[in-house]
JSON list of C-alpha atoms in Angstrom, two decimals:
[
{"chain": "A", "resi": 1, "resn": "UNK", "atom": "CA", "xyz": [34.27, 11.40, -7.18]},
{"chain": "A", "resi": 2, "resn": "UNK", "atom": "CA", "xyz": [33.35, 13.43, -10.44]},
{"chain": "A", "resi": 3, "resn": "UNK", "atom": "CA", "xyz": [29.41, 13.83, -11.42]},
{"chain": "A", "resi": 4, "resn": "UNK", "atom": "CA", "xyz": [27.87, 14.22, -7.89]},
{"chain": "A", "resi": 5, "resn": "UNK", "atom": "CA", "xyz": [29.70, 10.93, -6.35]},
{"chain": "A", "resi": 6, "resn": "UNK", "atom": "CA", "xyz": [31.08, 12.28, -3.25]},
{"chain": "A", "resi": 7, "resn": "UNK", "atom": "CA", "xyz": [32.77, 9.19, -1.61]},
{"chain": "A", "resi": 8, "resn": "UNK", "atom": "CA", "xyz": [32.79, 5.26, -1.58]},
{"chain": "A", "resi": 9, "resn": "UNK", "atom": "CA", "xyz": [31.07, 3.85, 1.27]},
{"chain": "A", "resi": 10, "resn": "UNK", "atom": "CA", "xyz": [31.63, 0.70, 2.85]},
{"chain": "A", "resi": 11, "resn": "UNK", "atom": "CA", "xyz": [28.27, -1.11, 2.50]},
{"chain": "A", "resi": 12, "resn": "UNK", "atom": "CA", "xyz": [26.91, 1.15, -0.56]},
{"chain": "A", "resi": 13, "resn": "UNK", "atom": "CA", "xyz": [26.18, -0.89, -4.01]},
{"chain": "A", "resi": 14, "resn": "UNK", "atom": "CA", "xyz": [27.13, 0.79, -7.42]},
{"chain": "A", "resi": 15, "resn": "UNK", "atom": "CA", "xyz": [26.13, -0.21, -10.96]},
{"chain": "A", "resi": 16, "resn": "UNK", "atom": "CA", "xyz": [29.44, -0.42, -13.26]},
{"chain": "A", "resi": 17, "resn": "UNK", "atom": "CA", "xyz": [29.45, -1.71, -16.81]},
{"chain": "A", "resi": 18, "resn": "UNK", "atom": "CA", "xyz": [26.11, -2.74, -16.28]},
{"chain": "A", "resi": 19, "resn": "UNK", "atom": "CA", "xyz": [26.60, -5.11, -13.06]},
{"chain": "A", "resi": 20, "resn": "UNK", "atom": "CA", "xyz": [25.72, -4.21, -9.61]},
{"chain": "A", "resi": 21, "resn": "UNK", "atom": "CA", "xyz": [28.46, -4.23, -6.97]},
{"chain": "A", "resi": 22, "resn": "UNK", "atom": "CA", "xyz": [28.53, -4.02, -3.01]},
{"chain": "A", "resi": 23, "resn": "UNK", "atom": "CA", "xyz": [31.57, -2.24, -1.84]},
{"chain": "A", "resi": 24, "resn": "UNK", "atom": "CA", "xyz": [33.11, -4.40, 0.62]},
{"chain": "A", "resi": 25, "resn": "UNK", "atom": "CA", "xyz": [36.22, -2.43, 1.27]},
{"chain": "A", "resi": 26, "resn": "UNK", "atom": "CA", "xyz": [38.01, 0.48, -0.30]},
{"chain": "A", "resi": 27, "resn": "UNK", "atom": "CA", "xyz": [41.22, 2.63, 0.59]},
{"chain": "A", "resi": 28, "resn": "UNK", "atom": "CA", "xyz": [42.00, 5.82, -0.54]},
{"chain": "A", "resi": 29, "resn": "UNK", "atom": "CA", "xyz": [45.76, 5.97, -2.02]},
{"chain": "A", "resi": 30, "resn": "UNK", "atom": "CA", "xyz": [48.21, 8.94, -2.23]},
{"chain": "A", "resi": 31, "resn": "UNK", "atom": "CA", "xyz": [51.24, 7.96, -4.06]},
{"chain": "A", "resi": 32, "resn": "UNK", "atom": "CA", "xyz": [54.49, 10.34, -3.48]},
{"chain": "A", "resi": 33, "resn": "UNK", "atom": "CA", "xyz": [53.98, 10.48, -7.78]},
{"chain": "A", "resi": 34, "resn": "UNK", "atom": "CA", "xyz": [50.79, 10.52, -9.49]},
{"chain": "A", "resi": 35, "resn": "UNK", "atom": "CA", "xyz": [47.29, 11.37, -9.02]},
{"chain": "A", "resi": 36, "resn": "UNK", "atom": "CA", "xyz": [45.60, 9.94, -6.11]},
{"chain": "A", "resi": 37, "resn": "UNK", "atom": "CA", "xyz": [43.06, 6.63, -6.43]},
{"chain": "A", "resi": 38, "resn": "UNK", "atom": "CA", "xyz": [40.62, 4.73, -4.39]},
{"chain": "A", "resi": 39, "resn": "UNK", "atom": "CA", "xyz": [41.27, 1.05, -4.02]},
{"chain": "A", "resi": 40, "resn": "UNK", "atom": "CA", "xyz": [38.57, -1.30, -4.01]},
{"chain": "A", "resi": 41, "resn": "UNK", "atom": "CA", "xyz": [37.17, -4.96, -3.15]},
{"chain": "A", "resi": 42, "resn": "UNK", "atom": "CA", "xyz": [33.58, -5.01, -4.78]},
{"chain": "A", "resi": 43, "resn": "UNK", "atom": "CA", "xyz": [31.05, -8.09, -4.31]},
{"chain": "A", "resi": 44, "resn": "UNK", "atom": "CA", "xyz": [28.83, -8.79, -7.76]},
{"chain": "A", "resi": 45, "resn": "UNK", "atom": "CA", "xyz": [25.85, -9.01, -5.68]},
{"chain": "A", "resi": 46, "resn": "UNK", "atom": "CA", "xyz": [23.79, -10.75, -8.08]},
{"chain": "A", "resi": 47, "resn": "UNK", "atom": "CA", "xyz": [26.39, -13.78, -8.90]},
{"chain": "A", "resi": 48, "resn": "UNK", "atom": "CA", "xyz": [28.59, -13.52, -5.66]},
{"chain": "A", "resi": 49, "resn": "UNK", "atom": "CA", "xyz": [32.11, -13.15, -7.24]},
{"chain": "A", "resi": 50, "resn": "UNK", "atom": "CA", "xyz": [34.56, -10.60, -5.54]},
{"chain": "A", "resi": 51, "resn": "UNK", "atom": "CA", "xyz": [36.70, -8.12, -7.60]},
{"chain": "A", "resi": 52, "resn": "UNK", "atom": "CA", "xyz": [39.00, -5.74, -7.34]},
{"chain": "A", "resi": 53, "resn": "UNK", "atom": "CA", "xyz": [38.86, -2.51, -8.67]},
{"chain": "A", "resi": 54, "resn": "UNK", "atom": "CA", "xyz": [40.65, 0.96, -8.81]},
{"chain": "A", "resi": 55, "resn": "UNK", "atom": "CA", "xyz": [39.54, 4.68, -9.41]},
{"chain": "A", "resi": 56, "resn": "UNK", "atom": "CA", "xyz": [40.26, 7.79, -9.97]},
{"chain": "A", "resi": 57, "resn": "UNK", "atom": "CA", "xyz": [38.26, 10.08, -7.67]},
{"chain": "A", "resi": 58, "resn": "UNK", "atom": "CA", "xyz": [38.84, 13.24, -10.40]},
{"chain": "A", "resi": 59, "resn": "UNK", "atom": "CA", "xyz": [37.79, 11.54, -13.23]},
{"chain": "A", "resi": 60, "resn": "UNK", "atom": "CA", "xyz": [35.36, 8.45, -12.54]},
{"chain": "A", "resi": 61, "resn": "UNK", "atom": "CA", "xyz": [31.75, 8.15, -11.64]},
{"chain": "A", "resi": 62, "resn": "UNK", "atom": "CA", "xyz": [30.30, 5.79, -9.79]},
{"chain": "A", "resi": 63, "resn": "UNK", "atom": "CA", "xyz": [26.33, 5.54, -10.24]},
{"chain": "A", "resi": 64, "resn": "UNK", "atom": "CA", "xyz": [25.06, 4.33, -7.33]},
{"chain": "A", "resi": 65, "resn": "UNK", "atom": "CA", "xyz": [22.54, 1.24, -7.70]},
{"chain": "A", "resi": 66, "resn": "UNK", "atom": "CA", "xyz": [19.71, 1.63, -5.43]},
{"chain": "A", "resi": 67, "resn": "UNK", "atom": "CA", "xyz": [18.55, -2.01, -3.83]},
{"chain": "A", "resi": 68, "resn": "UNK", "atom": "CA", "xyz": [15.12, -2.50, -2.69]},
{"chain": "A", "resi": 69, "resn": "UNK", "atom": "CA", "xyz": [14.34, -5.01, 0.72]},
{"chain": "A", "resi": 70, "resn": "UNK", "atom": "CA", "xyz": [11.21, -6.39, 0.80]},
{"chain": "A", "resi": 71, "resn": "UNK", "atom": "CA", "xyz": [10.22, -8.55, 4.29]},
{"chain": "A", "resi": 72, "resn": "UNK", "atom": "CA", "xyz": [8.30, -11.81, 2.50]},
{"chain": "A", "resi": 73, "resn": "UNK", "atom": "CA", "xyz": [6.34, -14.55, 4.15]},
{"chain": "A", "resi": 74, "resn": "UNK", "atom": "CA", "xyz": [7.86, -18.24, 3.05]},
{"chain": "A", "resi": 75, "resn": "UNK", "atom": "CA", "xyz": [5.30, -20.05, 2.44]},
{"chain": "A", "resi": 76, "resn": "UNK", "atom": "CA", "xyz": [6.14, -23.49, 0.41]},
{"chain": "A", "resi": 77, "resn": "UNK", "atom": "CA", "xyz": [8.17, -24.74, -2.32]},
{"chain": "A", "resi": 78, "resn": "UNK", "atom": "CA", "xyz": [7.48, -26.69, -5.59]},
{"chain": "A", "resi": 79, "resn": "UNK", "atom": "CA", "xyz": [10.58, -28.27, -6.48]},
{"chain": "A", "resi": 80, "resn": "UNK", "atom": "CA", "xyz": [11.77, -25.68, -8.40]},
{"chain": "A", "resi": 81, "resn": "UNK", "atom": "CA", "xyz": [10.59, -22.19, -6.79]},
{"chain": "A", "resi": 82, "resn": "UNK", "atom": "CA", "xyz": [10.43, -21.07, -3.37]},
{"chain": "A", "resi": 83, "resn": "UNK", "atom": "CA", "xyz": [6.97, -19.59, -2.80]},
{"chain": "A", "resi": 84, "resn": "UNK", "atom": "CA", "xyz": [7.10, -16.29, -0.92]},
{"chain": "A", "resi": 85, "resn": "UNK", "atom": "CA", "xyz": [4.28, -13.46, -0.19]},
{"chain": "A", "resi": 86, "resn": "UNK", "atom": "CA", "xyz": [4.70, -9.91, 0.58]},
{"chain": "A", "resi": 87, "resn": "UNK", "atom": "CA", "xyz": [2.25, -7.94, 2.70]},
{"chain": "A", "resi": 88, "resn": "UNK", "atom": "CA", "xyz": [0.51, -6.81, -0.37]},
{"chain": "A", "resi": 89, "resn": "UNK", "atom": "CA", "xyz": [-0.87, -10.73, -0.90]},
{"chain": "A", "resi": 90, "resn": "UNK", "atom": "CA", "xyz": [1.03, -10.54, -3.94]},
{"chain": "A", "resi": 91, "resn": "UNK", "atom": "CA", "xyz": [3.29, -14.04, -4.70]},
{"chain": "A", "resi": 92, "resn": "UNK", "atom": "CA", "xyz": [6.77, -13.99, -5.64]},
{"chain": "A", "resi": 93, "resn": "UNK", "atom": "CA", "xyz": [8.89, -16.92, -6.81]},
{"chain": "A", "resi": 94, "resn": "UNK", "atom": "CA", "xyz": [12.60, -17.57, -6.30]},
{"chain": "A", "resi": 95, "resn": "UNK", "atom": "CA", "xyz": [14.16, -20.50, -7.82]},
{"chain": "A", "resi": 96, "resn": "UNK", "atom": "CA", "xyz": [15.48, -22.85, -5.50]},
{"chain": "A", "resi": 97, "resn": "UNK", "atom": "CA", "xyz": [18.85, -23.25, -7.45]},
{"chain": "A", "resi": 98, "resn": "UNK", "atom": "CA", "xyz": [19.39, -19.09, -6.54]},
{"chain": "A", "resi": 99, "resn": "UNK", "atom": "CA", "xyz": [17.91, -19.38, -3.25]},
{"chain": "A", "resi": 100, "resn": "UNK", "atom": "CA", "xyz": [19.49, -22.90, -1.56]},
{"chain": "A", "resi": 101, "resn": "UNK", "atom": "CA", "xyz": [22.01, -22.28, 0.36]},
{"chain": "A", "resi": 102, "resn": "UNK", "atom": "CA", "xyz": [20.03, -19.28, 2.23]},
{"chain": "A", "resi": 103, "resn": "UNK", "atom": "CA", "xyz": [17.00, -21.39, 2.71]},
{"chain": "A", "resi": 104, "resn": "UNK", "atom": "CA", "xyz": [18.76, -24.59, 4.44]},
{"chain": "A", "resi": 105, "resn": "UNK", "atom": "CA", "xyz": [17.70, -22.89, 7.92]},
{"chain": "A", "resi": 106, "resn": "UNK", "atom": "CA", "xyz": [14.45, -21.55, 6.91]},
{"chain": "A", "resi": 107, "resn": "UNK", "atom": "CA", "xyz": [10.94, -23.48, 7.50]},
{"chain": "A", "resi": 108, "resn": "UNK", "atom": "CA", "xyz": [7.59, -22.38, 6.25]},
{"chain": "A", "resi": 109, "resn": "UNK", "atom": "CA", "xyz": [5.84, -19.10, 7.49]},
{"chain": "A", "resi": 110, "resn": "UNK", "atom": "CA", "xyz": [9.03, -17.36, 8.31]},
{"chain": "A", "resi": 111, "resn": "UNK", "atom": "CA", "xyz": [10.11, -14.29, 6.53]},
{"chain": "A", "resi": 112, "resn": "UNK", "atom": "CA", "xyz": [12.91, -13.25, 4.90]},
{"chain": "A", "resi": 113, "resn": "UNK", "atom": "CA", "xyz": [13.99, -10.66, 3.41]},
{"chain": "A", "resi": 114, "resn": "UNK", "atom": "CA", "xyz": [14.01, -10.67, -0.42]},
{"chain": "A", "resi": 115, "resn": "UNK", "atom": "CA", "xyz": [16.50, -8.15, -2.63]},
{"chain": "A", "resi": 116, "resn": "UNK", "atom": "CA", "xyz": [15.79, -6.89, -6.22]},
{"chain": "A", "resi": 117, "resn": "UNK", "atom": "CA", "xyz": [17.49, -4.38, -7.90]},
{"chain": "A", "resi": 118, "resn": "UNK", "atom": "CA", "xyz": [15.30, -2.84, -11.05]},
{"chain": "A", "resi": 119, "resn": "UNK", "atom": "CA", "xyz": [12.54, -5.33, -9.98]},
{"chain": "A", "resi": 120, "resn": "UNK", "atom": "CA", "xyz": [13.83, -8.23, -10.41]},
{"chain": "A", "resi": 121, "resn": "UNK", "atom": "CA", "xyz": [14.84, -10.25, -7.31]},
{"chain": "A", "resi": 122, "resn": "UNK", "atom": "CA", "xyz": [18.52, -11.73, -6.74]},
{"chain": "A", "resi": 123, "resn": "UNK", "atom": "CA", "xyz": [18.56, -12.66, -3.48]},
{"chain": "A", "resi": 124, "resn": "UNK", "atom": "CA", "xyz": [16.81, -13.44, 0.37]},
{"chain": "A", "resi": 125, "resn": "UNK", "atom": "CA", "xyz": [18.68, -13.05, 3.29]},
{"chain": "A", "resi": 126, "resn": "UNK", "atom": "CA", "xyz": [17.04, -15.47, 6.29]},
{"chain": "A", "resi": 127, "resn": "UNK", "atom": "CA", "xyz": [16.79, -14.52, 9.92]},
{"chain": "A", "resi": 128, "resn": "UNK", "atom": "CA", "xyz": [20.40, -13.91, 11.47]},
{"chain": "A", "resi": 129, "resn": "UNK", "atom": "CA", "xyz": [19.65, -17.01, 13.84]},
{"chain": "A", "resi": 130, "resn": "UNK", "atom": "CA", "xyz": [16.72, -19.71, 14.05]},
{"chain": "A", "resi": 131, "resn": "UNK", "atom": "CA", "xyz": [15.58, -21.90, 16.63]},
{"chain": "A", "resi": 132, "resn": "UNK", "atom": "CA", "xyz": [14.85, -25.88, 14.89]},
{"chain": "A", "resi": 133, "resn": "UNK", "atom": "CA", "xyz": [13.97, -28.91, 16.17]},
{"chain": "A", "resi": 134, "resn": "UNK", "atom": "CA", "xyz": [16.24, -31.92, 15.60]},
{"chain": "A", "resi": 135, "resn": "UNK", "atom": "CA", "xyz": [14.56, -34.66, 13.77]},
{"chain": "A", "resi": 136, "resn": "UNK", "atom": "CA", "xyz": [17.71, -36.89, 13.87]},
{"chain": "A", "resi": 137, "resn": "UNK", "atom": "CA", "xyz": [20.74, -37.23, 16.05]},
{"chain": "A", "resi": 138, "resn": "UNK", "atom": "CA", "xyz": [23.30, -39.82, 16.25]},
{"chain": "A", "resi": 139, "resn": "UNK", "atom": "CA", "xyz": [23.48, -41.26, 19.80]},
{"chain": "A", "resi": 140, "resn": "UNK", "atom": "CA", "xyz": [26.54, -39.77, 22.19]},
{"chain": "A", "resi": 141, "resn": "UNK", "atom": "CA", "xyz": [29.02, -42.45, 23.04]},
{"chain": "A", "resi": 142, "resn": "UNK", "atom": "CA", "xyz": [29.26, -43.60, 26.62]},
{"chain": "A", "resi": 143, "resn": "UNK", "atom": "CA", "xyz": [33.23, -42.35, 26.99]},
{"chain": "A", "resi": 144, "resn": "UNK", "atom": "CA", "xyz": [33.63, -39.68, 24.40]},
{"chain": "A", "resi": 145, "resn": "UNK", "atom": "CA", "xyz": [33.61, -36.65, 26.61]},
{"chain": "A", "resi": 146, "resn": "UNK", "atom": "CA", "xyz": [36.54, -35.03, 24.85]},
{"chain": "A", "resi": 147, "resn": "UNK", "atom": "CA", "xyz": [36.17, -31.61, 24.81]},
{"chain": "A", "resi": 148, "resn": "UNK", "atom": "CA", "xyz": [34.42, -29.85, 22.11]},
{"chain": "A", "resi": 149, "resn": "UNK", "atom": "CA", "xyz": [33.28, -32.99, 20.82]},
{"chain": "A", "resi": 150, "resn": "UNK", "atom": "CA", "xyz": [30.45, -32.76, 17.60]},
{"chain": "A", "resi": 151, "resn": "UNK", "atom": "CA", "xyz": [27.97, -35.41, 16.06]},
{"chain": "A", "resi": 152, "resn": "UNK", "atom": "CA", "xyz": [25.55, -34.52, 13.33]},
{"chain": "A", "resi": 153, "resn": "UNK", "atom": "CA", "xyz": [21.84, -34.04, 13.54]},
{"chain": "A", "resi": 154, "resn": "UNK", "atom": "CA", "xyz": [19.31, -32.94, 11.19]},
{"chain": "A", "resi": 155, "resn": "UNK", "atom": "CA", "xyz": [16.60, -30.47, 11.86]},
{"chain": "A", "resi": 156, "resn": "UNK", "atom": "CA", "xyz": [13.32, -30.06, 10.66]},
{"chain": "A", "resi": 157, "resn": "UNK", "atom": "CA", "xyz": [14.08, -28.17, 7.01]},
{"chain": "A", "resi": 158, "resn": "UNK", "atom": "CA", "xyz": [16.51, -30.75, 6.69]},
{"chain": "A", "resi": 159, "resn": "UNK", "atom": "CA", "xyz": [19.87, -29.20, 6.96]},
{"chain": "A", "resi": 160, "resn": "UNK", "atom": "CA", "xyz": [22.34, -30.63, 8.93]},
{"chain": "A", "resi": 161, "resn": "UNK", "atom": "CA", "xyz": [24.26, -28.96, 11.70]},
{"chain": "A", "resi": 162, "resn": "UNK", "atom": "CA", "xyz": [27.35, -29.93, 13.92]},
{"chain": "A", "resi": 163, "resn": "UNK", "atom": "CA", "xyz": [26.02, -29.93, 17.74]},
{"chain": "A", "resi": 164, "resn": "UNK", "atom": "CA", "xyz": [27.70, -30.98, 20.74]},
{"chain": "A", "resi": 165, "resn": "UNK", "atom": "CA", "xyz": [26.79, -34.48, 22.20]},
{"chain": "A", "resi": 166, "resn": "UNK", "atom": "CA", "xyz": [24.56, -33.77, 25.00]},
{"chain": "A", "resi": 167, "resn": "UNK", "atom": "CA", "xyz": [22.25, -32.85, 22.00]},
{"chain": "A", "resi": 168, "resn": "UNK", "atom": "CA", "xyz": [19.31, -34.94, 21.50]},
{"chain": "A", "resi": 169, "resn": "UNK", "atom": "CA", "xyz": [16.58, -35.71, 18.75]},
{"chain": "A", "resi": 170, "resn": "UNK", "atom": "CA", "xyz": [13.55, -33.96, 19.73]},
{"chain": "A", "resi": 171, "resn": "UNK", "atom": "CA", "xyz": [15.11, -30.80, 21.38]},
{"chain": "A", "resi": 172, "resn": "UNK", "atom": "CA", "xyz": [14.93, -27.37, 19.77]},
{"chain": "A", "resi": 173, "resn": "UNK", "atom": "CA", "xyz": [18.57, -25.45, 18.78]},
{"chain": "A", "resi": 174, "resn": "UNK", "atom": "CA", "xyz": [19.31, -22.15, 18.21]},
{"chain": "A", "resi": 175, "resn": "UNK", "atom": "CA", "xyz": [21.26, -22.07, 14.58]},
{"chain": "A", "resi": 176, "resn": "UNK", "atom": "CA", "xyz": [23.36, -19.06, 13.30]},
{"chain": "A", "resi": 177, "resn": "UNK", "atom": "CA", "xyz": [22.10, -19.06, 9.45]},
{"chain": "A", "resi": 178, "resn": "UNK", "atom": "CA", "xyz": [25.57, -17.32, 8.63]},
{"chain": "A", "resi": 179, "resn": "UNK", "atom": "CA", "xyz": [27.25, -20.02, 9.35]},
{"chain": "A", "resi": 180, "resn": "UNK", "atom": "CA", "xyz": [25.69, -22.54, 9.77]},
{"chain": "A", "resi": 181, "resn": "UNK", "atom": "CA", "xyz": [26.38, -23.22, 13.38]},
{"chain": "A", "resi": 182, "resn": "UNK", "atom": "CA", "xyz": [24.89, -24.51, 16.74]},
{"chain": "A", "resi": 183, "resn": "UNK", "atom": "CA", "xyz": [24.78, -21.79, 19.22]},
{"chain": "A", "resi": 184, "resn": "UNK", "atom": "CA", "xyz": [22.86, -22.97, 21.94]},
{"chain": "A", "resi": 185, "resn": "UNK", "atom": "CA", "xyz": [19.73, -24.86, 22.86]},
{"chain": "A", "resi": 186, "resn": "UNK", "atom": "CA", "xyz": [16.47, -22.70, 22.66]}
]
């Protein structure tokens, strides 16, 4: 790429027309006529969408957008903010519209890792996998043994998570927060 922009990276997050994109794939492209181009899939990291976008490595520049990580402390939530603290002691607030769906799996005074880009916070990313107690199970029924058989249950932060039926209320899981899934018992 022109103006010191080497190469897309898998991985690597770029600021174009003022948004900030994760480059989730690319492919470079030689046609038999034409100048060559790089292919793209790019993730709008702060909303989530995925587009696709083409360049031209001789004539466009890609600034790269430089994300900061942060490892915060979660420590309790208002109704409208998660409360977080970093090492410094200093409080940071995420609302808990931006925040939900990453903090299903997440109880208080676990960390997470918080992203900002320019200061301002977008996004926390919870521990790959978490071990929860279930606070609510339905009971296995005598018979159904079929195999790979679910039920709900409900662990402590509230989420609910498929489980197979040997699962019972009171026992701890390991959950992947990915996906939401049981993975074993802890």
């Amino acid at each position: 790429m022109a103006g010191g922009e080497a190469y897309i990276s898998k991985g690597a997050t770029y600021e174009i027309d003022g948004k900030v994109y994760e480059c989730l794939e690319f492919l470079h492209v030689k046609p038999g006529k034409g100048a060559a181009f790089v292919r793209t899939k790019m993730k709008d990291i702060i909303n989530g969408g995925v587009v696709e976008k083409t360049f031209n490595p001789a004539k466009d520049v890609l600034k790269k957008a430089y994300v900061d990580k942060q490892e915060v402390q979660y420590s309790w939530n208002d109704g409208e903010f998660y409360h977080f603290y970093a090492d410094d002691g200093s409080e940071i607030l995420i609302s808990m519209e931006d925040a939900k769906d990453a903090m299903q799996f997440v109880k208080e005074g676990e960390n997470v890792m918080a992203k900002s880009y320019q200061g301002k916070i977008f996004s926390v990313d919870p521990p790959l996998t978490v071990e929860l107690k279930v606070t609510e199970a339905e009971p296995a029924v005598k018979g159904n043994t079929a195999t790979g058989a679910r039920k709900t249950a409900t662990v402590e932060t509230g989420a609910q998570v498929m489980v197979p039926l040997f699962v019972e209320q009171g026992e701890v899981i390991k959950i992947d927060t990915r996906t939401g899934e049981y993975l074993s018992r802890a």
